Amino acid sequence: MAINQTASGALPKESNSIKWGGLLTGAVMLILLTVLVAELDDWIGFTFKEHDVTQNPLEYPLTAVVVGLIANGLLRLTHFYHFVKPAIRTELFLKVGLVILGARITLDDLVTTGTGGLIQALIMVCSVFMFSWWLGGKLKLNPTLRAVMASAVSVCGVSAAIAAAGSVLARKEEVTYVTALVIIVALPMMVLMPPLAHAMGLPDDVAGAWFGGNIDTTAAVVGAGTIFSDDAQAVAAIVKLGQNVMIGFVAFALALYFATVVEKDKEGAQKPSIGMIWQRFPKFVIGFVLVSILVSTDVFSPEIVKELNNAYKWIFALAFVAIGLDFHVSSLRDMGWRPVGVFMGATVFNTALALLAAWLIFGVLGF
Amino acid sequence: MTDSKPPVTSKSASLKLSEDWLATIIGLVIVLIVGVGALGPGPQTAKLTAAAGESTSVEVLARDGWELTTTIGGEKVKVQSPFTDLKSGTIYTYECRDGEITPLTEQLDTATREDSSKALISLQNNCEAKVVLTYQTKFAIRWPIFGLFTK
């Protein structure tokens, strides 16, 4: 008995120390990789300049993702990936970066672009959700998987998938499937959409609104915006934040629908309540708006604002490295073609509708 | 004995912050640290030395909180209301006359300089001794470490 007690007492302590060791090692590794990205970005920019190309076409998000992907492969090959995994907090890094990004966006811009962004978000979330839900039904997906997938494609990727899963009591595997799909699809979109937008001759705000309304993960939205231009980055971030704000409403509506229609007799389903809207509200948006107010009211000098712009670039670079590290295809192996088909179909619909909405709201109406 | 203990439910566990709040707090702390200048471009020093009858100028980083120390012929002198909050693309002129250094003008720089994001400090020495102006900022950790993402 005594031996058992010792053994059972020792195990959590040991796993805890391993977790902390992994967290610290991973954090140091991430910082070093980000510094490497910065050095590479500098070198790439210099090399292009030497060949009379003044604007570096390989912006730092691309460099960061590639560095992250290479590190990902090496870590998996050497079986260190799961040890350092606790430090790979892509969403956290990105949210911190978004709070500081508020320094780049004045309150006036926030109100103007934010209004357009909210209108676009409302159109996109409703239309894309309905389309994905309908397509999922046609291809006979589980209602819970349909709900998780439709939320992920229409709202904001991983966070929306998790919020929807809580509302409809989806299985863990369903969330993993959708999360993997979101990341796998978002990454090429981040790389391909900016040159496509350039080829179509889209202005900065329309391109930014297109990325923000279409790409699922906030990280990839900011990445695509950054690759296109600084102005596109700001619009993309604001439009995406508009969609993020919708998470609570979608989670509430799903919980209500599942509780009253789909699974009205099921035990344990999350009860819909107005509090759920606040519970799911992306609180970092408050920080983003607060920083924007501070900068708009001239609390900081222009030099300090310049330093803040440097700060968010470093945090975003860290987040983009983490995106590369997060990438994995293994979760998709057992999924089958139908969920992939629904996701791809919804993504194509999302892409076309987002372009139309962005062009109408930011191009024609001039928000 | 161990078995009889109730499961530990520490209070600290119930205080766990959500990722959103954690990100908001970290973000605001970074803004605060950068905002008060604790993180910045690093301690800066700019020195202007002008022999009697000569003029000189130097480019410095445009930022608030500069401190000025001055000497005339090696003797420390105090300047009344020196320029301490320096704006980009602006020329700040000092003049030494009759053993006194005075801030003369603050005007927009219309000439094209290599780095117009900086401020220009100019000194006209009409005194009969060597004048040294030393501009300094302190308490700032160098940021960004390698000056990257800024080019």
mmCIF file of N, CA and C in Angstrom, chain B residues 28-92:
data_model
loop_
_atom_site.group_PDB
_atom_site.id
_atom_site.type_symbol
_atom_site.label_atom_id
_atom_site.label_comp_id
_atom_site.label_asym_id
_atom_site.label_seq_id
_atom_site.Cartn_x
_atom_site.Cartn_y
_atom_site.Cartn_z
ATOM 1 N N LEU B 28 -1.483 44.387 -22.845
ATOM 2 C CA LEU B 28 -1.522 45.710 -22.204
ATOM 3 C C LEU B 28 -0.251 45.985 -21.404
ATOM 4 N N VAL B 29 0.299 44.922 -20.797
ATOM 5 C CA VAL B 29 1.562 45.102 -20.052
ATOM 6 C C VAL B 29 2.675 45.503 -21.027
ATOM 7 N N ILE B 30 2.714 44.848 -22.192
ATOM 8 C CA ILE B 30 3.735 45.208 -23.191
ATOM 9 C C ILE B 30 3.540 46.665 -23.624
ATOM 10 N N VAL B 31 2.277 47.052 -23.878
ATOM 11 C CA VAL B 31 1.994 48.436 -24.289
ATOM 12 C C VAL B 31 2.453 49.411 -23.196
ATOM 13 N N LEU B 32 2.196 49.040 -21.948
ATOM 14 C CA LEU B 32 2.589 49.899 -20.817
ATOM 15 C C LEU B 32 4.115 50.030 -20.735
ATOM 16 N N ILE B 33 4.792 48.876 -20.854
ATOM 17 C CA ILE B 33 6.263 48.890 -20.749
ATOM 18 C C ILE B 33 6.878 49.719 -21.880
ATOM 19 N N VAL B 34 6.379 49.495 -23.089
ATOM 20 C CA VAL B 34 6.902 50.273 -24.231
ATOM 21 C C VAL B 34 6.464 51.735 -24.076
ATOM 22 N N GLY B 35 5.228 51.923 -23.613
ATOM 23 C CA GLY B 35 4.667 53.278 -23.479
ATOM 24 C C GLY B 35 5.433 54.165 -22.517
ATOM 25 N N VAL B 36 5.913 53.587 -21.410
ATOM 26 C CA VAL B 36 6.665 54.421 -20.459
ATOM 27 C C VAL B 36 8.135 54.519 -20.850
ATOM 28 N N GLY B 37 8.481 53.846 -21.925
ATOM 29 C CA GLY B 37 9.856 53.974 -22.434
ATOM 30 C C GLY B 37 10.839 53.009 -21.817
ATOM 31 N N ALA B 38 10.332 52.045 -21.027
ATOM 32 C CA ALA B 38 11.241 51.061 -20.430
ATOM 33 C C ALA B 38 11.828 50.159 -21.511
ATOM 34 N N LEU B 39 11.046 49.933 -22.543
ATOM 35 C CA LEU B 39 11.578 49.231 -23.708
ATOM 36 C C LEU B 39 11.643 50.247 -24.829
ATOM 37 N N GLY B 40 12.768 50.418 -25.421
ATOM 38 C CA GLY B 40 12.864 51.422 -26.469
ATOM 39 C C GLY B 40 14.079 51.173 -27.307
ATOM 40 N N PRO B 41 14.505 52.172 -27.993
ATOM 41 C CA PRO B 41 15.631 51.977 -28.897
ATOM 42 C C PRO B 41 16.976 51.934 -28.167
ATOM 43 N N GLY B 42 16.979 51.907 -26.855
ATOM 44 C CA GLY B 42 18.223 51.820 -26.112
ATOM 45 C C GLY B 42 18.713 53.178 -25.669
ATOM 46 N N PRO B 43 19.623 53.202 -24.688
ATOM 47 C CA PRO B 43 20.158 54.478 -24.226
ATOM 48 C C PRO B 43 20.877 55.173 -25.375
ATOM 49 N N GLN B 44 20.626 56.429 -25.516
ATOM 50 C CA GLN B 44 21.210 57.174 -26.636
ATOM 51 C C GLN B 44 22.109 58.300 -26.116
ATOM 52 N N THR B 45 23.167 58.547 -26.832
ATOM 53 C CA THR B 45 24.030 59.679 -26.508
ATOM 54 C C THR B 45 24.402 60.383 -27.804
ATOM 55 N N ALA B 46 24.302 61.699 -27.785
ATOM 56 C CA ALA B 46 24.747 62.480 -28.944
ATOM 57 C C ALA B 46 25.551 63.661 -28.414
ATOM 58 N N LYS B 47 26.721 63.843 -28.997
ATOM 59 C CA LYS B 47 27.616 64.893 -28.503
ATOM 60 C C LYS B 47 27.913 65.889 -29.620
ATOM 61 N N LEU B 48 27.747 67.183 -29.319
ATOM 62 C CA LEU B 48 28.109 68.225 -30.281
ATOM 63 C C LEU B 48 29.273 69.024 -29.697
ATOM 64 N N THR B 49 30.333 69.087 -30.438
ATOM 65 C CA THR B 49 31.482 69.866 -29.970
ATOM 66 C C THR B 49 31.783 70.932 -31.023
ATOM 67 N N ALA B 50 31.809 72.189 -30.579
ATOM 68 C CA ALA B 50 32.102 73.276 -31.522
ATOM 69 C C ALA B 50 33.172 74.195 -30.935
ATOM 70 N N ALA B 51 34.229 74.376 -31.696
ATOM 71 C CA ALA B 51 35.287 75.298 -31.255
ATOM 72 C C ALA B 51 34.766 76.735 -31.387
ATOM 73 N N ALA B 52 35.450 77.673 -30.779
ATOM 74 C CA ALA B 52 35.014 79.080 -30.800
ATOM 75 C C ALA B 52 34.799 79.553 -32.231
ATOM 76 N N GLY B 53 33.641 80.139 -32.467
ATOM 77 C CA GLY B 53 33.314 80.684 -33.778
ATOM 78 C C GLY B 53 32.823 79.668 -34.793
ATOM 79 N N GLU B 54 32.735 78.402 -34.399
ATOM 80 C CA GLU B 54 32.322 77.358 -35.353
ATOM 81 C C GLU B 54 30.876 76.917 -35.124
ATOM 82 N N SER B 55 30.315 76.229 -36.127
ATOM 83 C CA SER B 55 28.969 75.658 -35.991
ATOM 84 C C SER B 55 29.046 74.160 -36.246
ATOM 85 N N THR B 56 28.118 73.439 -35.647
ATOM 86 C CA THR B 56 28.082 71.984 -35.862
ATOM 87 C C THR B 56 26.651 71.475 -35.688
ATOM 88 N N SER B 57 26.417 70.293 -36.196
ATOM 89 C CA SER B 57 25.079 69.703 -36.007
ATOM 90 C C SER B 57 25.180 68.176 -35.942
ATOM 91 N N VAL B 58 24.147 67.567 -35.373
ATOM 92 C CA VAL B 58 24.134 66.108 -35.266
ATOM 93 C C VAL B 58 22.688 65.620 -35.330
ATOM 94 N N GLU B 59 22.518 64.442 -35.956
ATOM 95 C CA GLU B 59 21.173 63.839 -36.018
ATOM 96 C C GLU B 59 20.970 62.952 -34.803
ATOM 97 N N VAL B 60 19.805 63.047 -34.206
ATOM 98 C CA VAL B 60 19.497 62.182 -33.056
ATOM 99 C C VAL B 60 18.122 61.551 -33.253
ATOM 100 N N LEU B 61 17.889 60.516 -32.481
ATOM 101 C CA LEU B 61 16.600 59.836 -32.551
ATOM 102 C C LEU B 61 15.500 60.770 -32.044
ATOM 103 N N ALA B 62 14.418 60.846 -32.813
ATOM 104 C CA ALA B 62 13.308 61.697 -32.382
ATOM 105 C C ALA B 62 12.527 60.980 -31.294
ATOM 106 N N ARG B 63 12.629 61.457 -30.082
ATOM 107 C CA ARG B 63 11.879 60.862 -28.971
ATOM 108 C C ARG B 63 11.826 61.838 -27.802
ATOM 109 N N ASP B 64 10.956 61.513 -26.853
ATOM 110 C CA ASP B 64 10.820 62.371 -25.669
ATOM 111 C C ASP B 64 11.860 61.993 -24.615
ATOM 112 N N GLY B 65 12.011 62.854 -23.650
ATOM 113 C CA GLY B 65 12.790 62.522 -22.457
ATOM 114 C C GLY B 65 14.293 62.631 -22.596
ATOM 115 N N TRP B 66 14.765 63.453 -23.519
ATOM 116 C CA TRP B 66 16.210 63.671 -23.625
ATOM 117 C C TRP B 66 16.679 64.534 -22.456
ATOM 118 N N GLU B 67 17.917 64.328 -22.051
ATOM 119 C CA GLU B 67 18.516 65.186 -21.020
ATOM 120 C C GLU B 67 19.743 65.858 -21.620
ATOM 121 N N LEU B 68 19.943 67.115 -21.256
ATOM 122 C CA LEU B 68 21.047 67.871 -21.856
ATOM 123 C C LEU B 68 22.033 68.323 -20.786
ATOM 124 N N THR B 69 23.306 68.082 -21.043
ATOM 125 C CA THR B 69 24.360 68.661 -20.213
ATOM 126 C C THR B 69 25.279 69.459 -21.131
ATOM 127 N N THR B 70 25.757 70.595 -20.621
ATOM 128 C CA THR B 70 26.569 71.461 -21.488
ATOM 129 C C THR B 70 27.812 71.975 -20.753
ATOM 130 N N THR B 71 28.846 72.199 -21.522
ATOM 131 C CA THR B 71 30.049 72.820 -20.961
ATOM 132 C C THR B 71 30.547 73.916 -21.898
ATOM 133 N N ILE B 72 31.066 74.987 -21.297
ATOM 134 C CA ILE B 72 31.753 76.036 -22.082
ATOM 135 C C ILE B 72 33.173 76.105 -21.553
ATOM 136 N N GLY B 73 34.109 75.785 -22.409
ATOM 137 C CA GLY B 73 35.515 75.773 -21.994
ATOM 138 C C GLY B 73 35.761 74.802 -20.856
ATOM 139 N N GLY B 74 35.024 73.705 -20.850
ATOM 140 C CA GLY B 74 35.205 72.672 -19.820
ATOM 141 C C GLY B 74 34.401 72.915 -18.558
ATOM 142 N N GLU B 75 33.803 74.090 -18.430
ATOM 143 C CA GLU B 75 33.002 74.416 -17.230
ATOM 144 C C GLU B 75 31.538 74.062 -17.484
ATOM 145 N N LYS B 76 30.950 73.383 -16.508
ATOM 146 C CA LYS B 76 29.532 73.018 -16.670
ATOM 147 C C LYS B 76 28.652 74.258 -16.593
ATOM 148 N N VAL B 77 27.707 74.375 -17.531
ATOM 149 C CA VAL B 77 26.741 75.476 -17.473
ATOM 150 C C VAL B 77 25.323 74.918 -17.643
ATOM 151 N N LYS B 78 24.373 75.650 -17.114
ATOM 152 C CA LYS B 78 22.991 75.191 -17.209
ATOM 153 C C LYS B 78 22.269 75.953 -18.322
ATOM 154 N N VAL B 79 21.481 75.203 -19.093
ATOM 155 C CA VAL B 79 20.710 75.837 -20.162
ATOM 156 C C VAL B 79 19.262 75.958 -19.701
ATOM 157 N N GLN B 80 18.718 77.152 -19.821
ATOM 158 C CA GLN B 80 17.313 77.356 -19.445
ATOM 159 C C GLN B 80 16.387 76.804 -20.538
ATOM 160 N N SER B 81 15.398 76.021 -20.136
ATOM 161 C CA SER B 81 14.384 75.436 -21.051
ATOM 162 C C SER B 81 14.989 74.806 -22.315
ATOM 163 N N PRO B 82 15.818 73.797 -22.131
ATOM 164 C CA PRO B 82 16.391 73.151 -23.325
ATOM 165 C C PRO B 82 15.333 72.335 -24.070
ATOM 166 N N PHE B 83 15.638 72.003 -25.325
ATOM 167 C CA PHE B 83 14.726 71.134 -26.086
ATOM 168 C C PHE B 83 14.927 69.698 -25.588
ATOM 169 N N THR B 84 13.871 69.100 -25.042
ATOM 170 C CA THR B 84 14.022 67.728 -24.533
ATOM 171 C C THR B 84 13.114 66.725 -25.248
ATOM 172 N N ASP B 85 12.014 67.221 -25.805
ATOM 173 C CA ASP B 85 11.123 66.328 -26.565
ATOM 174 C C ASP B 85 11.338 66.600 -28.052
ATOM 175 N N LEU B 86 12.123 65.760 -28.678
ATOM 176 C CA LEU B 86 12.560 66.021 -30.049
ATOM 177 C C LEU B 86 11.685 65.288 -31.066
ATOM 178 N N LYS B 87 11.201 66.056 -32.034
ATOM 179 C CA LYS B 87 10.304 65.483 -33.056
ATOM 180 C C LYS B 87 11.073 65.221 -34.353
ATOM 181 N N SER B 88 10.562 64.238 -35.097
ATOM 182 C CA SER B 88 11.253 63.887 -36.346
ATOM 183 C C SER B 88 11.131 65.020 -37.368
ATOM 184 N N GLY B 89 12.149 65.153 -38.196
ATOM 185 C CA GLY B 89 12.136 66.162 -39.259
ATOM 186 C C GLY B 89 12.173 67.597 -38.738
ATOM 187 N N THR B 90 12.718 67.789 -37.550
ATOM 188 C CA THR B 90 12.760 69.139 -36.965
ATOM 189 C C THR B 90 14.208 69.505 -36.613
ATOM 190 N N ILE B 91 14.534 70.773 -36.829
ATOM 191 C CA ILE B 91 15.880 71.243 -36.476
ATOM 192 C C ILE B 91 15.787 72.062 -35.191
ATOM 193 N N TYR B 92 16.604 71.723 -34.231
ATOM 194 C CA TYR B 92 16.657 72.457 -32.957
ATOM 195 C C TYR B 92 18.014 73.183 -32.904
#
